[in-house]
Short mmCIF file of C-alpha atoms and ligand atoms in Angstrom, two decimals:
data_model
loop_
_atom_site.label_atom_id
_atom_site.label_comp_id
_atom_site.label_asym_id
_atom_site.label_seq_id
_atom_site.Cartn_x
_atom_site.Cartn_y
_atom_site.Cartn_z
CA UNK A 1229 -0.57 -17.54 14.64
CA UNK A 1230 1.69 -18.53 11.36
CA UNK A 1231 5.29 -17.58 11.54
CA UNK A 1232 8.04 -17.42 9.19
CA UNK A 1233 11.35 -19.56 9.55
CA UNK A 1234 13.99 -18.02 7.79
CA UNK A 1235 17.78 -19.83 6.93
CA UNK A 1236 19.82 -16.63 5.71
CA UNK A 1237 22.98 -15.99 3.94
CA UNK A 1238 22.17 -17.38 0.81
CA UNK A 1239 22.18 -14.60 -1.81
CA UNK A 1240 18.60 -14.32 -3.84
CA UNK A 1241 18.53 -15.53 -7.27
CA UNK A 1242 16.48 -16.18 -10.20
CA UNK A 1243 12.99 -14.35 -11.47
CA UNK A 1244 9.53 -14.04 -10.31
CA UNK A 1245 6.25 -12.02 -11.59
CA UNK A 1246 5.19 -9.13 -9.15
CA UNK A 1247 1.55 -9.29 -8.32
CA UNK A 1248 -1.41 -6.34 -8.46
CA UNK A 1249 -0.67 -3.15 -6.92
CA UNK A 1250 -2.42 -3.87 -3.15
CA UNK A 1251 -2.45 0.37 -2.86
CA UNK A 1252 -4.44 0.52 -6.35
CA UNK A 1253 -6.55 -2.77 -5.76
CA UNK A 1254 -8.47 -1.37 -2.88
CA UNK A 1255 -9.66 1.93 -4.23
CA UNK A 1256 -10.31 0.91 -7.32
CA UNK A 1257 -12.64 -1.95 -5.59
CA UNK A 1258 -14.24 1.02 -3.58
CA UNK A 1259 -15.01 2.65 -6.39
CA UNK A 1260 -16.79 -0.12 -8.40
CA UNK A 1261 -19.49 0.91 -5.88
CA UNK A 1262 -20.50 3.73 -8.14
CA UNK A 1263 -21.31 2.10 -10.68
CA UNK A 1264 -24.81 1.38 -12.27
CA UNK A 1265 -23.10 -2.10 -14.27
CA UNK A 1266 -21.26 -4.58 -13.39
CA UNK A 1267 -17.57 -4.37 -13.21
CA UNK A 1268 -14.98 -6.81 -13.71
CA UNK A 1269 -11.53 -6.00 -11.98
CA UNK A 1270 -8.21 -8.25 -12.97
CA UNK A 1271 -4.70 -8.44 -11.58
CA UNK A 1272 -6.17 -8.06 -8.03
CA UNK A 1273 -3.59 -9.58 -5.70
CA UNK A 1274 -4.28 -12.46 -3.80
CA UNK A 1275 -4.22 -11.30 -0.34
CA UNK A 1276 -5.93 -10.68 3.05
CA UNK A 1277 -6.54 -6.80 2.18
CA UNK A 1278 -8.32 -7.35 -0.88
CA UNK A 1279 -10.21 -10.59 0.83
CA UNK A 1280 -11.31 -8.04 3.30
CA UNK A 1281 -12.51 -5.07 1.24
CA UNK A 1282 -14.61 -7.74 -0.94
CA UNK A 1283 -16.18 -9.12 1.89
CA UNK A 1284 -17.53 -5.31 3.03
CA UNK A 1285 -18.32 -4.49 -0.57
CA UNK A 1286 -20.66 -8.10 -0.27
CA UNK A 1287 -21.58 -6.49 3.62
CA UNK A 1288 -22.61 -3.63 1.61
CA UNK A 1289 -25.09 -5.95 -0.66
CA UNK A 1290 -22.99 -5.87 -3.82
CA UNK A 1291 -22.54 -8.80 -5.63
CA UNK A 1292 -19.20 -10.42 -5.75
CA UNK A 1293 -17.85 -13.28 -8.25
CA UNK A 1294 -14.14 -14.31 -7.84
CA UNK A 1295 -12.54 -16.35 -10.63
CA UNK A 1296 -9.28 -18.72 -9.50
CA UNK A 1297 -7.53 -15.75 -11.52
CA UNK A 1298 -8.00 -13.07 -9.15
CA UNK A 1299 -10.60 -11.32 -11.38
CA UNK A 1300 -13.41 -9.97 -9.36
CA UNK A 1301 -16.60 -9.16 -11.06
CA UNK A 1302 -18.41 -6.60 -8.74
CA UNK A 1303 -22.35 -5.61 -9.29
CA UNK A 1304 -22.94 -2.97 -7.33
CA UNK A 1305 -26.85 -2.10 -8.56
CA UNK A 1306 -28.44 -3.16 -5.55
CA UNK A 1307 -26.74 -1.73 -2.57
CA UNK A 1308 -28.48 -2.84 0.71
CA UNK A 1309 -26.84 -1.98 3.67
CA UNK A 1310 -24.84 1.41 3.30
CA UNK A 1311 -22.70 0.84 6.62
CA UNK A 1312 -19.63 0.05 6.98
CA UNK A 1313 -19.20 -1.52 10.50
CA UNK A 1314 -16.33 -1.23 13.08
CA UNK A 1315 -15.05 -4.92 13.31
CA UNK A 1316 -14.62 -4.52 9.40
CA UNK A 1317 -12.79 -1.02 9.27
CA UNK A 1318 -10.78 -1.73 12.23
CA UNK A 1319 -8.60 -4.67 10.60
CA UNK A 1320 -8.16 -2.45 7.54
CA UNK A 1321 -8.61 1.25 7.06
CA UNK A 1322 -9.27 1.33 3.51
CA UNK A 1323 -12.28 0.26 4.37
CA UNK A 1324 -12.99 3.84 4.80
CA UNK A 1325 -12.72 3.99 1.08
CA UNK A 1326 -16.10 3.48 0.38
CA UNK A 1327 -17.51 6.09 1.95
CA UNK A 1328 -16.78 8.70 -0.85
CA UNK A 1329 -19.04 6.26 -3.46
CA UNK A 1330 -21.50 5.55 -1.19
CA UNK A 1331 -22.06 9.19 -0.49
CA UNK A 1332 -21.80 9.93 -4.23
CA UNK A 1333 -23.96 6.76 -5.44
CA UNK A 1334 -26.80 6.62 -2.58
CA UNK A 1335 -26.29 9.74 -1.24
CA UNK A 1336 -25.95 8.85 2.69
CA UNK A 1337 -23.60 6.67 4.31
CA UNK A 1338 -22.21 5.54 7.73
CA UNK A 1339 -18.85 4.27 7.65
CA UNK A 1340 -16.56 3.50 11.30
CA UNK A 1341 -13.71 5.37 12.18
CA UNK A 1342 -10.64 3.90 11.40
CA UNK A 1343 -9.16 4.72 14.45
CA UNK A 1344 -5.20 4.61 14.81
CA UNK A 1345 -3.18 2.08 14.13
CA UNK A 1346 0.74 1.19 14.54
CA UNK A 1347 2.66 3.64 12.81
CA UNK A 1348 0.79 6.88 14.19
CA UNK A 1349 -2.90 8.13 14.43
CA UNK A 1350 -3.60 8.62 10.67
CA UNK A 1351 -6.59 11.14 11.28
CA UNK A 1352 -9.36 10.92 7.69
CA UNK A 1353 -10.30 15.07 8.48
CA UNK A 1354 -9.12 15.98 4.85
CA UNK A 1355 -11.16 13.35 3.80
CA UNK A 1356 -14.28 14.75 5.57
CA UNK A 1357 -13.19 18.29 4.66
CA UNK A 1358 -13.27 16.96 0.96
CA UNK A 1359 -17.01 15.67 1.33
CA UNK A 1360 -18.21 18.59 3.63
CA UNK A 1361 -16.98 20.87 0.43
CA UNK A 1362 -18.75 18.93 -2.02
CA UNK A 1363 -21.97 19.65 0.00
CA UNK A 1364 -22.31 16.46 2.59
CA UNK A 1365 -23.40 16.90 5.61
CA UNK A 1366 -21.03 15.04 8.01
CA UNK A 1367 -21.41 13.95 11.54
CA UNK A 1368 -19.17 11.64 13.52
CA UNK A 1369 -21.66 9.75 16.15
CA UNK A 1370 -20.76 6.37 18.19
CA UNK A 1371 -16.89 6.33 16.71
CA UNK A 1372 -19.20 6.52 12.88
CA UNK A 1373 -18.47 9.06 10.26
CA UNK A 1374 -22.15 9.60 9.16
CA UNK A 1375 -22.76 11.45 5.58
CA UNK A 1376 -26.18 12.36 4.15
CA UNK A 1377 -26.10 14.65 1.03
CA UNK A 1378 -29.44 16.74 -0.13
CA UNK A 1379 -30.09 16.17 -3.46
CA UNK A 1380 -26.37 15.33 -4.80
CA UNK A 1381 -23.14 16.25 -4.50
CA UNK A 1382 -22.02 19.88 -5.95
CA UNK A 1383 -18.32 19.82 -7.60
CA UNK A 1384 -16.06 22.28 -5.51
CA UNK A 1385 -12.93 23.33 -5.02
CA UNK A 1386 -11.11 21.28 -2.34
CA UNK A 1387 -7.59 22.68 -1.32
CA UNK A 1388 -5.94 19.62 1.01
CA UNK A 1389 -4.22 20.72 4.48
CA UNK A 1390 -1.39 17.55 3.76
CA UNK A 1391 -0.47 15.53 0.77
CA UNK A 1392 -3.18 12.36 1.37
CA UNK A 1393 -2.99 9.56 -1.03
CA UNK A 1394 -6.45 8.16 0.78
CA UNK A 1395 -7.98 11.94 1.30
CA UNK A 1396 -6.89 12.82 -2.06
CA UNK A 1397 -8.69 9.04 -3.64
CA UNK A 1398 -12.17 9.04 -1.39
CA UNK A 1399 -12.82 12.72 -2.90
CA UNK A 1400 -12.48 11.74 -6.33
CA UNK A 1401 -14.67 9.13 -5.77
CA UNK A 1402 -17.12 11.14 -4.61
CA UNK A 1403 -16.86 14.01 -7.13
CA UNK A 1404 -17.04 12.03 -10.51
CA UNK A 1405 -20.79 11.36 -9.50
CA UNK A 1406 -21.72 15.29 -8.24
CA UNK A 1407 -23.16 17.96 -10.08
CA UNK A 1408 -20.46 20.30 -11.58
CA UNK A 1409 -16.83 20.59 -12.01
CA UNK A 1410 -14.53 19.94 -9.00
CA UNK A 1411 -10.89 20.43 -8.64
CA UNK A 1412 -9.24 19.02 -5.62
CA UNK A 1413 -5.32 21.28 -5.05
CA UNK A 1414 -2.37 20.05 -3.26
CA UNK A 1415 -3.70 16.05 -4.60
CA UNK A 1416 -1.21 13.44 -4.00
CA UNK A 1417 0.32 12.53 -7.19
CA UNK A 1418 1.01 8.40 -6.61
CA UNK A 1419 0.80 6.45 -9.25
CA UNK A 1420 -2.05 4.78 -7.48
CA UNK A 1421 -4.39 7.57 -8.17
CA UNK A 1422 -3.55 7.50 -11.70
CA UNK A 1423 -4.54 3.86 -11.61
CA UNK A 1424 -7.96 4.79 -10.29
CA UNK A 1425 -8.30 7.73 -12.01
CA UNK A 1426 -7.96 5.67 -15.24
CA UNK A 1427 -9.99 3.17 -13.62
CA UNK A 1428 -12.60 6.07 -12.96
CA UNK A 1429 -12.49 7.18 -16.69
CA UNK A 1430 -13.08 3.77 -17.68
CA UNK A 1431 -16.12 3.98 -16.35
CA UNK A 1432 -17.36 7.08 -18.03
CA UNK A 1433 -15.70 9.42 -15.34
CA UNK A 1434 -14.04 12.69 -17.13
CA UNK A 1435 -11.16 13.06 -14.69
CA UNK A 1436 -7.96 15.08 -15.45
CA UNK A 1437 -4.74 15.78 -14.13
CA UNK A 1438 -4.73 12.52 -11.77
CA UNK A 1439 -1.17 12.09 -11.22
CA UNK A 1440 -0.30 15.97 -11.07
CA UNK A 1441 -1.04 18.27 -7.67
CA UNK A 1442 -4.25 19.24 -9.13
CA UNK A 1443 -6.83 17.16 -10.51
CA UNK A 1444 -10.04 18.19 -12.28
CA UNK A 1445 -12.76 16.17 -11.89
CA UNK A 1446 -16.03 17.08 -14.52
CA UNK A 1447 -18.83 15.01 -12.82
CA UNK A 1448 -21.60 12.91 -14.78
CA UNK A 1449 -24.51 11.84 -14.29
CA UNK A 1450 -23.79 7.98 -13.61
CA UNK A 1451 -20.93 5.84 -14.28
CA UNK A 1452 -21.00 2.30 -16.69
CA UNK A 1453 -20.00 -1.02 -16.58
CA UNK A 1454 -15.82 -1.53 -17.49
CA UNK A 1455 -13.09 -4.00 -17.46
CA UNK A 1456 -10.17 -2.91 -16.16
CA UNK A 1457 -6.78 -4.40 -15.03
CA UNK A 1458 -5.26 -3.16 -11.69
CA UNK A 1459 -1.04 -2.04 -12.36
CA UNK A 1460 1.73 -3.93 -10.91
CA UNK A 1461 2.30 -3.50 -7.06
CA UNK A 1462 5.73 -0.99 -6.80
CA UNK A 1463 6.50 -1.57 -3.32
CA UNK A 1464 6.17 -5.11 -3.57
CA UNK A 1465 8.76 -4.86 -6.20
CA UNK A 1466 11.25 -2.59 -4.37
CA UNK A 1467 10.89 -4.54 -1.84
CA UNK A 1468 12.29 -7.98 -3.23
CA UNK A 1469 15.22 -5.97 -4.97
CA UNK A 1470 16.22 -4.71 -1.63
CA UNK A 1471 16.44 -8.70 -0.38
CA UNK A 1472 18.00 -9.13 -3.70
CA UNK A 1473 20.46 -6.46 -3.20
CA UNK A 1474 20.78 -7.10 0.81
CA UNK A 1475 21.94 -10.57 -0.03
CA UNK A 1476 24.24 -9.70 -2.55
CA UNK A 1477 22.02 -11.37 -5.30
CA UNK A 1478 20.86 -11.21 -8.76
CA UNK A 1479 17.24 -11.15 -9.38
CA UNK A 1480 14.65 -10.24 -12.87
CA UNK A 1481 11.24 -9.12 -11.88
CA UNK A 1482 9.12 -9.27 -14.37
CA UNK A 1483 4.97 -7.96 -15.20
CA UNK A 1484 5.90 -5.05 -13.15
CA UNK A 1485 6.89 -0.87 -14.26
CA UNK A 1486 10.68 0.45 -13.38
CA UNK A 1487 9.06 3.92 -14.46
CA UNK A 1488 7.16 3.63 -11.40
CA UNK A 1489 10.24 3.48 -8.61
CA UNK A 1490 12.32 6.22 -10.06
CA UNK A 1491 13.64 7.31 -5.83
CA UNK A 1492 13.88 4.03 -5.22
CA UNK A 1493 16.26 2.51 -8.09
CA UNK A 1494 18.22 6.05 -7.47
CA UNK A 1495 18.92 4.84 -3.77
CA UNK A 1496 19.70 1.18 -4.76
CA UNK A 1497 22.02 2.09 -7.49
CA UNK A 1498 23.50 4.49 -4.90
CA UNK A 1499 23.78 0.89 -2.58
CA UNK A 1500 26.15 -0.45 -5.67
CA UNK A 1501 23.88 -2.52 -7.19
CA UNK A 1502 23.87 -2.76 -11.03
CA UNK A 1503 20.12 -2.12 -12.40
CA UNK A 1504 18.80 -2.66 -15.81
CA UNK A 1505 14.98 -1.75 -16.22
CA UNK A 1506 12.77 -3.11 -19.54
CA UNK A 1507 9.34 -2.43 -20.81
CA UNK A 1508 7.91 -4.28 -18.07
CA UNK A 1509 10.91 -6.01 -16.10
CA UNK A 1510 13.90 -4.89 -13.79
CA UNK A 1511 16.66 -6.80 -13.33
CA UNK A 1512 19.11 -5.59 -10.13
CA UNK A 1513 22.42 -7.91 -9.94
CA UNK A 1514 25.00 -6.87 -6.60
CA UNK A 1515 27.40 -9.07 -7.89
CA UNK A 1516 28.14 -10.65 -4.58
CA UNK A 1517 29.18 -7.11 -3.47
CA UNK A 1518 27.87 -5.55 0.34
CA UNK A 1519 25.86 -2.77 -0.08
CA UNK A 1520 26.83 0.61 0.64
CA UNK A 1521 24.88 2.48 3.05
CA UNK A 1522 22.65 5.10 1.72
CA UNK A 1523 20.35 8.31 3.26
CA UNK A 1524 16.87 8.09 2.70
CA UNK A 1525 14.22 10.36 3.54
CA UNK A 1526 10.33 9.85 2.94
CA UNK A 1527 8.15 11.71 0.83
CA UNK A 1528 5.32 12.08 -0.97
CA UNK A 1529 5.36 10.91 -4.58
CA UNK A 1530 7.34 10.91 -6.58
CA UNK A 1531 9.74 11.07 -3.63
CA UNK A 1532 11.02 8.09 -1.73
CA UNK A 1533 8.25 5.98 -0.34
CA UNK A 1534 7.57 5.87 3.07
CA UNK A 1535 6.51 2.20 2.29
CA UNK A 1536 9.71 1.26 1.96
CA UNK A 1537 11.66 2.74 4.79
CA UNK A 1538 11.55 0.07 6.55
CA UNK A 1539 13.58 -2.30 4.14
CA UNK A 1540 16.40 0.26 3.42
CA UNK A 1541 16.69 0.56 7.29
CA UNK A 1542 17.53 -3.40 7.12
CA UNK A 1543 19.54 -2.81 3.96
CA UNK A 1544 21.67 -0.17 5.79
CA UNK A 1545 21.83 -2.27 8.91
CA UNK A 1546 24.50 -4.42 6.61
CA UNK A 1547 25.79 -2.07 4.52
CA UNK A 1548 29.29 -0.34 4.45
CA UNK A 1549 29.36 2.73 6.06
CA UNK A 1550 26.58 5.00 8.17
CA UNK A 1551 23.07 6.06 6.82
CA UNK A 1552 20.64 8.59 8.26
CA UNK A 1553 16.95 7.67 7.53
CA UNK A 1554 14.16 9.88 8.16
CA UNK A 1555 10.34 9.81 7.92
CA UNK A 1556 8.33 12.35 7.41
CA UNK A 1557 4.60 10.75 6.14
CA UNK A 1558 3.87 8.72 9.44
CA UNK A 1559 4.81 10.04 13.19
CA UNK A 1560 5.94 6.25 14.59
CA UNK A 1561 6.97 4.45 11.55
CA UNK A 1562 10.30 2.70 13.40
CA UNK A 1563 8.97 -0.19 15.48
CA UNK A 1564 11.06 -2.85 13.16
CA UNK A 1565 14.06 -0.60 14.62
CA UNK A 1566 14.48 -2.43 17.76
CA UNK A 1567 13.59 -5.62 16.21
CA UNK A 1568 16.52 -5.58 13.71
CA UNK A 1569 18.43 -4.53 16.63
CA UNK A 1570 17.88 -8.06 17.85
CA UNK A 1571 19.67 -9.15 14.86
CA UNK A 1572 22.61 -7.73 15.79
CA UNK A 1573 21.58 -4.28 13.45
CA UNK A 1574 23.17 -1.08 15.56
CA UNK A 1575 20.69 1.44 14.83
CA UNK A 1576 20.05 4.27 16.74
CA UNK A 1577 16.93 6.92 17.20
CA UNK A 1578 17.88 9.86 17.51
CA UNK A 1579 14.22 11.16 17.71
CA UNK A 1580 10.79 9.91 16.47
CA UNK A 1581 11.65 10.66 12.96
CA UNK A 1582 15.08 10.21 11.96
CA UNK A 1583 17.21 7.04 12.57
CA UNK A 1584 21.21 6.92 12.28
CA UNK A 1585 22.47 3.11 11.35
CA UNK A 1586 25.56 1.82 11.76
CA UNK A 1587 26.25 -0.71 8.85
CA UNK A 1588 27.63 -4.47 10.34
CA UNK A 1589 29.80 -7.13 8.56
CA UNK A 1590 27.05 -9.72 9.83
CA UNK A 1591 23.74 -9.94 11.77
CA UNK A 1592 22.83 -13.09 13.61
CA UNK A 1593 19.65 -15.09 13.83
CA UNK A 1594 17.31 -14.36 16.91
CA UNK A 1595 13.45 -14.76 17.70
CA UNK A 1596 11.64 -11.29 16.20
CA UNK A 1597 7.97 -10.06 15.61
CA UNK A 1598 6.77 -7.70 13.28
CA UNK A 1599 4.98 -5.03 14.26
CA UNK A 1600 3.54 -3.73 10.56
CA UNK A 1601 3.01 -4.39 6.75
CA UNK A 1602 6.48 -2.95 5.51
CA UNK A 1603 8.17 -3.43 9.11
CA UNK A 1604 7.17 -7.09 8.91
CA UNK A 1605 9.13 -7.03 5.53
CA UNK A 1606 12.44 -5.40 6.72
CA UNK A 1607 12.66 -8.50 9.33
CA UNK A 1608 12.90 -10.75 6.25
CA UNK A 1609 15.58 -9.04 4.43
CA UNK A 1610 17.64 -8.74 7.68
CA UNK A 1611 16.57 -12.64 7.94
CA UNK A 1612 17.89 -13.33 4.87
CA UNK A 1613 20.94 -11.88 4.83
CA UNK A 1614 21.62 -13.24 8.58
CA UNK A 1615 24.09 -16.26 9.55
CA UNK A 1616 21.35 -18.95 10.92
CA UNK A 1617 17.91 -19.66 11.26
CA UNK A 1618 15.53 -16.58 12.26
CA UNK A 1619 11.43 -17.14 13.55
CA UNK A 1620 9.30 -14.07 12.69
CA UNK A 1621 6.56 -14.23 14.70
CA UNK A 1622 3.02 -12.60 13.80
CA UNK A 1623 3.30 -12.52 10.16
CA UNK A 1624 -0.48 -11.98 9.57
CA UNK A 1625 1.01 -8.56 9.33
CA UNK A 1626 3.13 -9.07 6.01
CA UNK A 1627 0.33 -11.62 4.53
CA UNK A 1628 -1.89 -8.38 4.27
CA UNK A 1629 0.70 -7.13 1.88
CA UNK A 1630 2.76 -9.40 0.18
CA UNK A 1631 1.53 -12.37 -2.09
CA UNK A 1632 2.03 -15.76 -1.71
CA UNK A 1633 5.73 -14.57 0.29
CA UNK A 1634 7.18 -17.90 0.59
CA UNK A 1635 6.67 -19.18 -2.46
CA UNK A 1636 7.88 -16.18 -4.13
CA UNK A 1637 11.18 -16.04 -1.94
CA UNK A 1638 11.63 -20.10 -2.46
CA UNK A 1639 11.22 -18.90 -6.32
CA UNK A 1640 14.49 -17.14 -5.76
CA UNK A 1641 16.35 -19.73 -3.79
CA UNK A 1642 15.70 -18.99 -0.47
CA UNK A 1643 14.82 -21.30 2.21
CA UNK A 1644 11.62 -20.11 3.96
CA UNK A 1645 9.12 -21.83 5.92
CA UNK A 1646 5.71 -21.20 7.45
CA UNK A 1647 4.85 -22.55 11.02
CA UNK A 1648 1.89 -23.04 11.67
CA UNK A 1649 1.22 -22.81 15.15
CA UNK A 1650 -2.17 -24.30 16.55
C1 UD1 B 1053 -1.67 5.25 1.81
C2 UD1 B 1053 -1.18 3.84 1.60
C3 UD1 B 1053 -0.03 3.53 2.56
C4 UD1 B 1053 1.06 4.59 2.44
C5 UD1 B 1053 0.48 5.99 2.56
C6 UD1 B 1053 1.49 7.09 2.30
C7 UD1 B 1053 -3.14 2.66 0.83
C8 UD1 B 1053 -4.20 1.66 1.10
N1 UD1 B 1053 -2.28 2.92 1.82
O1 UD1 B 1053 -2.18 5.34 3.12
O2 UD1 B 1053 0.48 2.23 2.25
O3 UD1 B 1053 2.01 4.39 3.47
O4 UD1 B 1053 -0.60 6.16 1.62
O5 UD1 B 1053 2.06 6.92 1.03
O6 UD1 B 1053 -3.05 3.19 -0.26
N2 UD1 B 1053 -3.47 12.56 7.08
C9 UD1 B 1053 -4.13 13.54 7.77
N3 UD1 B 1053 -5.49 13.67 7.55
C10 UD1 B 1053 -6.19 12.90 6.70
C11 UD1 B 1053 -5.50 11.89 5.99
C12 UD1 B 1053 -4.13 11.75 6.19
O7 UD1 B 1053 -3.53 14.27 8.55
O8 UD1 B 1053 -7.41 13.07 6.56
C13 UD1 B 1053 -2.00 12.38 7.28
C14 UD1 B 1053 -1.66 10.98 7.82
O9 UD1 B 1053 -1.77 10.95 9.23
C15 UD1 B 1053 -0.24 10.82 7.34
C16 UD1 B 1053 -0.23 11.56 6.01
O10 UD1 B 1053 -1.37 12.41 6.01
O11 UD1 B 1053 0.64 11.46 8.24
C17 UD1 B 1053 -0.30 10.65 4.79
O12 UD1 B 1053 -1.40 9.78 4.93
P1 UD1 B 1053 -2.19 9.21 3.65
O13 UD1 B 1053 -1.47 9.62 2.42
O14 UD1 B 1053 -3.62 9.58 3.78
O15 UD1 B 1053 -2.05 7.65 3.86
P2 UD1 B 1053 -3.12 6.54 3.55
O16 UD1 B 1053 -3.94 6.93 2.38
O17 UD1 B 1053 -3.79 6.15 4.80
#
């Protein structure tokens, strides 16, 4: 298992180019399943995720080309297998993603469980309330979610119990291919789903209102061929501004869209840091100063992300002053707590959701492990803003998410290595 050796207290500087959104890349590749023509997707970022959901869309019998470019070409017109097996939906559950196309497309799938994972149980019964309302007939058998659908799907309207950025995605899937109008309430309004819907529309879709709490989507009878270029990954880019601003540093990331972290430049300019934002660049420059510590709670778009708790938890953990941080999307979403604690952090739970943290002048190097994507991330901003050299063990977890991280931090004058272990 590769690990991560991290020599902190050098502040980040210099400029690097933020990859494909990872949380628009997989839908969108879902969705090229409903289509009759080939489709070509760019900007797809170059990482284990995306390496996984092209594999199942091949598992599936679709035909996949990738250029050295990241640009998949998908052909979808001869689906052969329409299940989506456990071993594959277990290491990612976007895999469930396809099951909304398939449905719409052949009409039955079976697609596994997801099951739950580390940051809480993540249930997908909007997702089957969605499909159920749009006239599928849904059994779960074996730990399968099986779908058949008479005829085709009917457009319906689907009110959704919680905001669900996957629950919310899957059903529009399904519902540009059925037979009427349907309008889905209570959506999730992330800019991800605006990047599908677009994506969708591209393709001959007639969706509306993606990006508001209720979308309309008019369904047709089949969807065409498209090219279409995925938008630059957000939380990637908060993320290196928080190491930027955790190390007191000075970074310009460029090919991404400030427009798109609107909670999350609020909170860093709240931190002290100094933020300029272009057509498609940011620029965040501390000035050498420590952070101050800021609140943060979660929520759903366009409030502050739950993907990137975890880094303002390690931003806080040296900043001047106290910060309460609390999550409301996911029930167990502080596991890197008690690894940053290892660092010499002094946070504090005071119950599953909120966390109190107690700025320090300095945390120290030690052995960690991350636990998840976006915990695996907070590690290496308290890593690089710690006195001495710090081993992150099990960083499969942050390869799922985060391109090429090394290289990227290197790019900014950081000295990071990968062990490879044997
Ligand atoms: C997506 C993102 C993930 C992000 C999350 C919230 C992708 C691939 N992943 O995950 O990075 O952290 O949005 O912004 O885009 N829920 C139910 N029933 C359902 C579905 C969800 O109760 O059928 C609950 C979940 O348990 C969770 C909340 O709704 O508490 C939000 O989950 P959801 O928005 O669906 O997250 P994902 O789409 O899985």
């Amino acid at each position: 298992m590769d690990k991560l050796l991290i020599s902190g207290g050098t502040p980040l500087e210099g400029s690097l180019r933020i990859s494909g959104a990872k949380n628009a890349a997989l839908p969108i590749l879902a969705a090229t399943l409903l289509a009759d023509e080939p489709v070509t997707i760019g900007n797809a970022p170059h990482l284990h995720d995306i390496t996984t959901m092209i594999g199942l869309l091949g598992c599936l019998g679709a035909g996949v080309v990738l250029d050295e470019k990241m640009c998949v070409e998908v052909d979808a017109r001869n689906l052969t297998n329409l299940r989506a097996p456990y071993d594959m939906v277990k290491t990612m559950r976007a895999s469930f993603l396809v099951l909304g196309s398939l449905l719409a497309r052949c009409g039955r799938a079976e697609v596994s469980l997801p099951g739950g994972c580390a940051i809480g149980s993540r249930p997908v019964d909007q997702h089957i309330k969605g499909f159920a309302a749009l006239g599928a007939q849904i059994e779960v058998v074996d730990g399968y979610v099986r779908g058949r659908v008479k005829d085709r799907l009917r457009g319906a309207a689907v009110q959704f119990d919680v905001v669900t950025v996957g629950g919310t995605e899957n059903v529009m899937m399904a519902a540009s291919l059925a037979r009427g109008v349907t309008t889905l309430s209570n959506a999730a309004c992330e800019p991800e789903i605006v990047d599908l819907g677009n994506f969708l529309n591209a393709m001959g879709a007639r969706v509306s209102g993606h990006g508001t709490p209720v979308i309309t989507i008019e369904g047709v009878e089949s969807l065409h061929g498209c090219r279409f270029r995925v938008m630059p990954d957000r939380v990637e880019t908060g993320t290196y501004l928080v190491a930027a601003a955790a190390t007191g540093g000075h970074v310009r990331l460029n090919a991404t869209d400030g427009s798109l972290l609107g909670a999350v430049l609020d909170k860093l300019r709240e931190a002290g840091a100094d933020i300029d934002v272009g057509e498609d660049w940011i620029e965040l420059d501390m000035r050498g100063r420590r952070p101050r510590a800021v609140d943060v709670e979660t929520q759903p778009y366009p409030g502050f992300p739950t993907d990137m708790q975890a880094q303002f938890v390690a931003l806080n953990a040296i900043a001047e002053g106290r910060a309460r941080i609390t999550e409301t999307i996911f029930e167990n979403r502080f596991m890197h707590v008690q690894e940053l604690n290892r660092l010499g952090a002094n946070i504090g739970l005071v119950d599953r959701s909120t966390a109190l943290v107690s700025g320090v002048d300095k945390l120290k190097a030690a052995p960690v492990m991350a636990t998840d994507l976006r915990a695996s991330f907070s590690l290496v901003v308290a890593a690089l803003a710690a006195e001495g050299e710090t081993l992150i063990d099990r960083i499969y977890h942050i390869d799922r998410g985060y391109e090429t991280i090394e290289e990227k931090l290197r790019q900014l004058g950081a000295s990071v290595r990968r062990v490879s272990a044997r």
